[in-house]
CSV table of C-alpha atoms in Angstrom, one decimal:
chain,number,residue,atom,x,y,z
A,562,MET,CA,-79.9,97.7,-19.7
A,563,ARG,CA,-80.9,95.4,-22.7
A,564,TYR,CA,-82.5,98.3,-24.5
A,565,ALA,CA,-79.5,100.3,-24.1
A,566,GLY,CA,-77.4,97.5,-25.4
A,567,ILE,CA,-75.4,96.7,-22.6
A,568,THR,CA,-74.3,93.0,-22.6
A,569,TRP,CA,-71.9,92.7,-19.7
A,570,LEU,CA,-72.1,93.0,-16.0
A,571,GLU,CA,-69.3,93.6,-13.4
A,572,LEU,CA,-69.1,91.4,-10.3
A,573,PRO,CA,-67.0,92.4,-7.8
A,574,VAL,CA,-65.9,89.3,-5.7
A,575,PRO,CA,-63.5,89.4,-2.7
A,576,TYR,CA,-61.1,86.7,-1.6
A,577,PRO,CA,-61.8,84.0,-0.7
A,578,HIS,CA,-65.5,84.0,-1.7
A,579,ASN,CA,-67.0,81.8,-4.3
A,580,GLY,CA,-68.9,83.7,-6.9
A,581,ALA,CA,-70.3,80.5,-8.9
A,582,GLY,CA,-73.9,81.1,-7.7
A,583,GLN,CA,-73.9,84.9,-8.8
A,584,LEU,CA,-72.3,84.0,-12.0
A,585,ARG,CA,-75.1,81.3,-12.8
A,586,ASP,CA,-77.7,84.0,-11.9
A,587,LYS,CA,-76.3,86.6,-14.1
A,588,HIS,CA,-75.6,84.5,-16.9
A,589,ALA,CA,-79.3,83.2,-16.7
A,590,LEU,CA,-80.3,86.8,-17.3
A,591,GLY,CA,-78.3,86.7,-20.6
A,592,PHE,CA,-75.2,88.7,-19.7
A,593,LYS,CA,-71.6,88.1,-19.8
A,594,VAL,CA,-69.9,88.7,-16.6
A,595,LEU,CA,-66.6,90.3,-15.6
A,596,VAL,CA,-65.3,89.3,-12.2
A,597,THR,CA,-63.0,91.9,-10.3
A,598,ALA,CA,-61.3,89.6,-8.1
A,599,TYR,CA,-59.7,91.4,-5.2
A,600,GLY,CA,-58.4,90.7,-1.7
A,601,ASN,CA,-57.3,93.1,1.2
A,602,ALA,CA,-54.3,94.9,0.7
A,603,GLU,CA,-52.4,92.8,3.5
A,604,MET,CA,-52.8,89.8,1.5
A,605,VAL,CA,-49.5,90.6,-0.2
A,606,PHE,CA,-47.6,89.9,2.9
A,607,SER,CA,-48.5,86.2,2.9
A,608,LYS,CA,-45.8,83.7,1.9
A,609,THR,CA,-48.8,81.9,-0.1
A,610,PHE,CA,-50.2,85.0,-1.5
A,611,ILE,CA,-49.7,84.2,-5.2
A,612,SER,CA,-50.4,80.6,-5.0
A,613,ASP,CA,-53.7,81.1,-2.8
A,614,TYR,CA,-54.8,84.0,-5.2
A,615,THR,CA,-54.1,82.0,-8.3
A,616,ALA,CA,-55.9,78.8,-7.3
A,617,TRP,CA,-58.9,81.0,-6.3
A,618,VAL,CA,-59.1,82.9,-9.6
A,619,ALA,CA,-58.9,79.5,-11.5
A,620,ALA,CA,-62.0,78.2,-9.7
A,621,LEU,CA,-63.7,81.5,-10.7
A,622,ALA,CA,-62.7,80.8,-14.3
A,623,ALA,CA,-63.7,77.2,-14.0
A,624,ALA,CA,-67.3,78.5,-12.5
A,625,GLY,CA,-67.7,80.3,-15.8
A,626,ALA,CA,-66.3,84.0,-15.5
A,627,ASP,CA,-66.3,85.5,-19.0
A,628,ALA,CA,-63.4,87.8,-17.8
A,629,ILE,CA,-61.5,88.3,-14.7
A,630,GLU,CA,-59.7,91.5,-13.6
A,631,VAL,CA,-56.8,90.5,-11.4
A,632,TRP,CA,-57.0,92.6,-8.3
A,633,ARG,CA,-57.7,96.3,-8.3
A,634,GLU,CA,-55.8,99.6,-8.2
A,635,PRO,CA,-52.6,97.9,-7.0
A,636,ASN,CA,-50.6,101.3,-7.6
A,637,ILE,CA,-52.0,102.6,-4.2
A,638,ASP,CA,-51.3,101.6,-0.9
A,639,ARG,CA,-55.0,101.2,0.1
A,640,GLN,CA,-54.9,98.2,-2.3
A,641,TRP,CA,-51.5,97.0,-2.2
A,642,ALA,CA,-49.6,97.0,1.2
A,643,GLY,CA,-45.8,96.8,1.3
A,644,ASN,CA,-43.7,97.8,-1.6
A,645,ILE,CA,-45.7,99.0,-4.6
A,646,ASP,CA,-43.8,97.9,-7.7
A,647,PRO,CA,-45.1,97.2,-11.1
A,648,ALA,CA,-42.7,94.0,-11.4
A,649,ALA,CA,-44.2,92.5,-8.4
A,650,TYR,CA,-47.8,93.0,-9.5
A,651,THR,CA,-46.9,91.5,-13.0
A,652,ARG,CA,-45.6,88.2,-11.1
A,653,LEU,CA,-49.0,88.0,-9.6
A,654,LEU,CA,-50.8,88.7,-13.2
A,655,CYS,CA,-48.6,86.3,-15.2
A,656,ALA,CA,-49.2,83.4,-12.4
A,657,ALA,CA,-53.0,84.3,-12.5
A,658,TYR,CA,-53.1,84.1,-16.4
A,659,GLU,CA,-51.5,80.8,-16.5
A,660,ALA,CA,-54.0,79.4,-14.0
A,661,ILE,CA,-57.0,81.1,-15.5
A,662,LYS,CA,-56.3,79.8,-18.8
A,663,ALA,CA,-55.7,76.4,-17.7
A,664,ALA,CA,-58.9,76.4,-16.0
A,665,ASN,CA,-60.9,78.3,-18.8
A,666,PRO,CA,-59.3,79.0,-22.0
A,667,GLU,CA,-62.1,81.2,-23.0
A,668,THR,CA,-61.8,83.6,-19.9
A,669,TYR,CA,-60.4,87.0,-20.8
A,670,VAL,CA,-57.7,88.3,-18.3
A,671,ILE,CA,-57.7,91.9,-17.6
A,672,SER,CA,-54.9,93.6,-15.7
A,673,ALA,CA,-55.8,95.4,-12.6
A,674,ALA,CA,-57.1,99.0,-13.3
A,675,PRO,CA,-54.7,101.4,-11.8
A,676,ALA,CA,-55.8,104.3,-9.7
A,677,PRO,CA,-55.9,107.1,-12.3
A,678,THR,CA,-53.6,109.8,-10.5
A,679,GLY,CA,-50.6,112.0,-10.9
A,680,TRP,CA,-50.4,112.5,-7.3
A,681,PHE,CA,-47.1,110.8,-6.7
A,682,LYS,CA,-45.1,112.5,-9.3
A,683,GLY,CA,-43.6,109.4,-10.4
A,684,CYS,CA,-43.4,105.9,-9.0
A,685,SER,CA,-41.9,104.8,-5.7
A,686,VAL,CA,-42.5,102.0,-3.0
A,687,THR,CA,-45.5,104.1,-1.4
A,688,GLY,CA,-47.4,104.6,-4.7
A,689,CYS,CA,-47.3,105.0,-8.3
A,690,ASP,CA,-48.6,107.4,-10.9
A,691,ASP,CA,-50.7,105.5,-13.6
A,692,LEU,CA,-48.5,106.1,-16.6
A,693,PRO,CA,-45.4,105.1,-15.0
A,694,TRP,CA,-47.1,102.1,-13.6
A,695,LEU,CA,-48.2,100.7,-16.8
A,696,GLU,CA,-44.9,101.5,-18.5
A,697,GLY,CA,-43.4,99.3,-15.7
A,698,LEU,CA,-45.8,96.6,-16.4
A,699,TYR,CA,-44.9,96.6,-20.1
A,700,ALA,CA,-41.1,96.6,-19.2
A,701,ALA,CA,-41.9,93.6,-16.9
A,702,GLY,CA,-43.6,91.6,-19.6
A,703,ALA,CA,-47.0,92.0,-18.4
A,704,GLY,CA,-48.3,92.2,-22.1
A,705,GLN,CA,-47.8,88.4,-22.4
A,706,CYS,CA,-50.0,87.8,-19.3
A,707,MET,CA,-53.1,89.7,-20.3
A,708,ASP,CA,-55.8,90.1,-22.9
A,709,TYR,CA,-56.9,93.7,-22.2
A,710,ILE,CA,-55.4,96.5,-19.9
A,711,GLY,CA,-57.7,97.2,-17.2
A,712,ALA,CA,-58.7,101.0,-16.8
A,713,HIS,CA,-60.9,103.4,-14.7
A,714,TYR,CA,-62.3,106.7,-15.7
A,715,ILE,CA,-64.8,108.3,-13.2
A,716,SER,CA,-63.4,111.8,-12.9
A,717,GLY,CA,-64.7,113.2,-16.1
A,718,ALA,CA,-66.5,116.9,-16.2
A,719,THR,CA,-66.0,117.4,-20.0
A,720,SER,CA,-66.7,115.9,-23.2
A,721,PRO,CA,-64.8,112.7,-23.9
A,722,SER,CA,-62.9,114.3,-26.6
A,723,ALA,CA,-61.9,117.3,-24.7
A,724,ARG,CA,-58.2,118.0,-23.7
A,725,THR,CA,-58.5,121.0,-21.5
A,726,GLY,CA,-61.2,122.8,-19.4
A,727,HIS,CA,-61.8,120.6,-16.7
A,728,PRO,CA,-62.7,122.4,-13.5
A,729,GLY,CA,-60.7,120.0,-11.2
A,730,ALA,CA,-57.4,120.8,-13.3
A,731,VAL,CA,-56.3,123.5,-11.1
A,732,GLU,CA,-52.4,122.9,-11.3
A,733,ASP,CA,-52.2,120.9,-14.6
A,734,ASP,CA,-54.2,119.2,-17.2
A,735,TYR,CA,-53.3,115.7,-16.3
A,736,HIS,CA,-54.3,113.1,-18.7
A,737,SER,CA,-56.8,111.2,-16.2
A,738,TRP,CA,-59.1,114.2,-16.0
A,739,TYR,CA,-59.7,113.6,-19.9
A,740,PHE,CA,-61.3,110.3,-21.5
A,741,LEU,CA,-59.5,110.5,-25.0
A,742,PRO,CA,-56.1,111.6,-23.8
A,743,GLN,CA,-56.2,108.9,-20.8
A,744,THR,CA,-56.9,106.2,-23.4
A,745,GLU,CA,-54.5,107.4,-25.7
A,746,VAL,CA,-51.6,107.3,-22.8
A,747,TYR,CA,-52.7,103.9,-21.8
A,748,TYR,CA,-52.9,102.4,-25.2
A,749,GLN,CA,-49.5,104.0,-26.2
A,750,ALA,CA,-48.0,102.7,-23.1
A,751,PHE,CA,-48.2,99.1,-24.4
A,752,HIS,CA,-47.2,100.3,-27.8
A,753,GLY,CA,-50.6,99.5,-29.3
A,754,THR,CA,-50.1,95.9,-28.6
A,755,ARG,CA,-53.4,95.5,-26.1
A,756,GLN,CA,-56.8,97.2,-26.2
A,757,LEU,CA,-58.2,98.7,-22.9
A,758,PHE,CA,-61.0,97.3,-21.1
A,759,TYR,CA,-62.6,100.1,-19.0
A,760,THR,CA,-63.7,98.2,-15.7
A,761,ALA,CA,-65.4,101.4,-14.7
A,762,LEU,CA,-66.3,104.4,-16.5
A,763,GLY,CA,-68.9,107.0,-15.3
A,764,TYR,CA,-70.0,110.6,-15.1
A,765,ALA,CA,-71.5,112.1,-12.1
A,766,SER,CA,-74.6,114.1,-12.3
A,767,GLN,CA,-75.6,116.4,-9.5
A,768,GLU,CA,-79.0,116.9,-11.0
A,769,GLY,CA,-81.8,115.6,-8.8
A,770,VAL,CA,-79.6,114.3,-6.1
A,771,PRO,CA,-78.2,115.8,-2.8
A,772,ALA,CA,-75.3,118.1,-3.2
A,773,PHE,CA,-71.9,116.6,-3.8
A,774,ALA,CA,-69.1,116.7,-1.0
A,775,SER,CA,-66.4,118.9,-1.6
A,776,PRO,CA,-63.9,116.3,-3.1
A,777,PHE,CA,-66.4,116.2,-6.1
A,778,ALA,CA,-67.1,119.7,-6.4
A,779,TRP,CA,-65.7,119.5,-10.0
A,780,ALA,CA,-68.9,117.6,-10.9
A,781,LYS,CA,-71.4,120.0,-9.4
A,782,ASP,CA,-72.3,121.5,-12.8
A,783,ILE,CA,-72.8,118.2,-14.8
A,784,THR,CA,-76.4,117.5,-15.7
A,785,ASP,CA,-78.3,114.4,-16.9
A,786,ALA,CA,-78.3,115.5,-20.3
A,787,GLN,CA,-74.6,115.7,-20.3
A,788,GLN,CA,-74.1,112.5,-18.5
A,789,ALA,CA,-76.0,110.7,-21.2
A,790,ALA,CA,-74.4,112.6,-24.1
A,791,TRP,CA,-70.8,112.1,-22.7
A,792,LEU,CA,-71.3,108.1,-22.1
A,793,ALA,CA,-72.6,107.8,-25.6
A,794,GLU,CA,-69.8,109.9,-27.0
A,795,ALA,CA,-67.1,107.9,-24.8
A,796,VAL,CA,-68.6,104.6,-26.5
A,797,GLN,CA,-68.5,106.1,-29.9
A,798,LEU,CA,-64.9,107.1,-29.6
A,799,SER,CA,-64.0,103.9,-28.5
A,800,LEU,CA,-65.7,102.2,-31.5
A,801,ASP,CA,-63.9,104.8,-33.8
A,802,THR,CA,-60.5,104.7,-32.5
A,803,GLY,CA,-60.3,100.7,-31.9
A,804,MET,CA,-58.3,101.5,-28.7
A,805,VAL,CA,-61.1,100.2,-26.5
A,806,ARG,CA,-62.6,96.6,-26.1
A,807,ALA,CA,-65.3,97.3,-23.7
A,808,ILE,CA,-66.7,99.6,-21.1
A,809,MET,CA,-68.3,98.8,-17.8
A,810,ILE,CA,-70.6,101.8,-16.9
A,811,TRP,CA,-70.3,103.0,-13.3
A,812,ASN,CA,-73.1,102.4,-12.4
A,813,VAL,CA,-76.9,101.5,-12.9
A,814,ASP,CA,-78.9,102.4,-9.9
A,815,PHE,CA,-76.4,102.8,-7.0
A,816,LYS,CA,-77.4,104.8,-3.9
A,817,ARG,CA,-75.4,107.7,-1.9
A,818,TYR,CA,-72.7,105.8,0.1
A,819,GLY,CA,-71.4,108.1,2.8
A,820,TYR,CA,-69.8,111.2,1.0
A,821,ASP,CA,-69.2,109.1,-2.3
A,822,PRO,CA,-72.0,110.2,-5.0
A,823,GLN,CA,-72.8,106.8,-6.1
A,824,ASP,CA,-76.3,108.1,-7.0
A,825,GLY,CA,-74.9,110.8,-9.2
A,826,TYR,CA,-73.0,108.3,-11.3
A,827,ALA,CA,-76.2,106.2,-11.6
A,828,ILE,CA,-77.8,106.3,-15.2
A,829,VAL,CA,-81.1,105.5,-13.8
A,830,ARG,CA,-82.0,108.7,-12.4
A,831,PRO,CA,-84.0,109.7,-9.2
A,832,ASP,CA,-87.2,110.1,-11.2
A,833,GLY,CA,-86.7,106.8,-12.8
A,834,SER,CA,-85.8,107.9,-16.3
A,835,CYS,CA,-82.5,106.9,-18.0
A,836,PRO,CA,-81.5,109.4,-20.5
A,837,ALA,CA,-78.1,107.6,-21.0
A,838,CYS,CA,-80.1,104.5,-21.9
A,839,VAL,CA,-81.5,106.4,-24.9
A,840,THR,CA,-78.1,107.8,-26.1
A,841,LEU,CA,-76.5,104.4,-25.8
A,842,TYR,CA,-79.0,102.7,-27.8
A,843,GLU,CA,-78.5,105.2,-30.5
A,844,VAL,CA,-75.0,104.4,-30.7
A,845,LEU,CA,-74.9,100.6,-30.2
A,846,SER,CA,-78.0,100.1,-32.4
A,847,GLN,CA,-75.9,101.2,-35.4
A,848,PRO,CA,-75.1,98.6,-37.9
């Protein structure tokens, strides 16, 4: 990771766990740490939800978190029970921002990356597509309560600069299939006032791992060489456009988890090689 130029680690911490020990361990290795601070979806029904959550993230900031992502994918019911509403999430985000900055002014606050989807065809209490979600956050004043816009991108099967040609885009070329179009849409949703912080970005290579399940069939032809080239290109585009502050690569060395091809996304391949480490080094070692 050091050779590749990676300087941050992502640490998922579920409520109400204390991540202080893990933060110390990762800082001792010389990395900055992004904490994704989340709870179970039913937490939102609690009358003390916001106060409980904000006190907890304040403690994480005081323990030395370099950045905190406030929740995750709150635009879908798997992560946010009850009415899904950008304004409701903004109230949580703004309360968390105030608490985090009071505890540690140096901790970056990142809005929760929405699930990148166009499934809902708009925004309702049962679910919200990522673009109207972000537009709703902006309208509710979320830009004043974050340092960066959280984003996820793990469905790529084309070059990061591509705008068409994704094998999964059967009905339409929705922006979330493509890295640069998604980045542009998210950045423009906040009128260029905030950069993106990709808290998960990866390409799944089926080379050398068991066949992917049908939900990931769009990735079946991606090779290790493409994974390495596309990750490096995504980083280079981020540097060139200035729209992205940081990218957390999903992932380094995970194993298969049920039907989820986490081993396919791993940049350390089954034979122990890391082609992406070489391509990332070539980009990140530039003056």
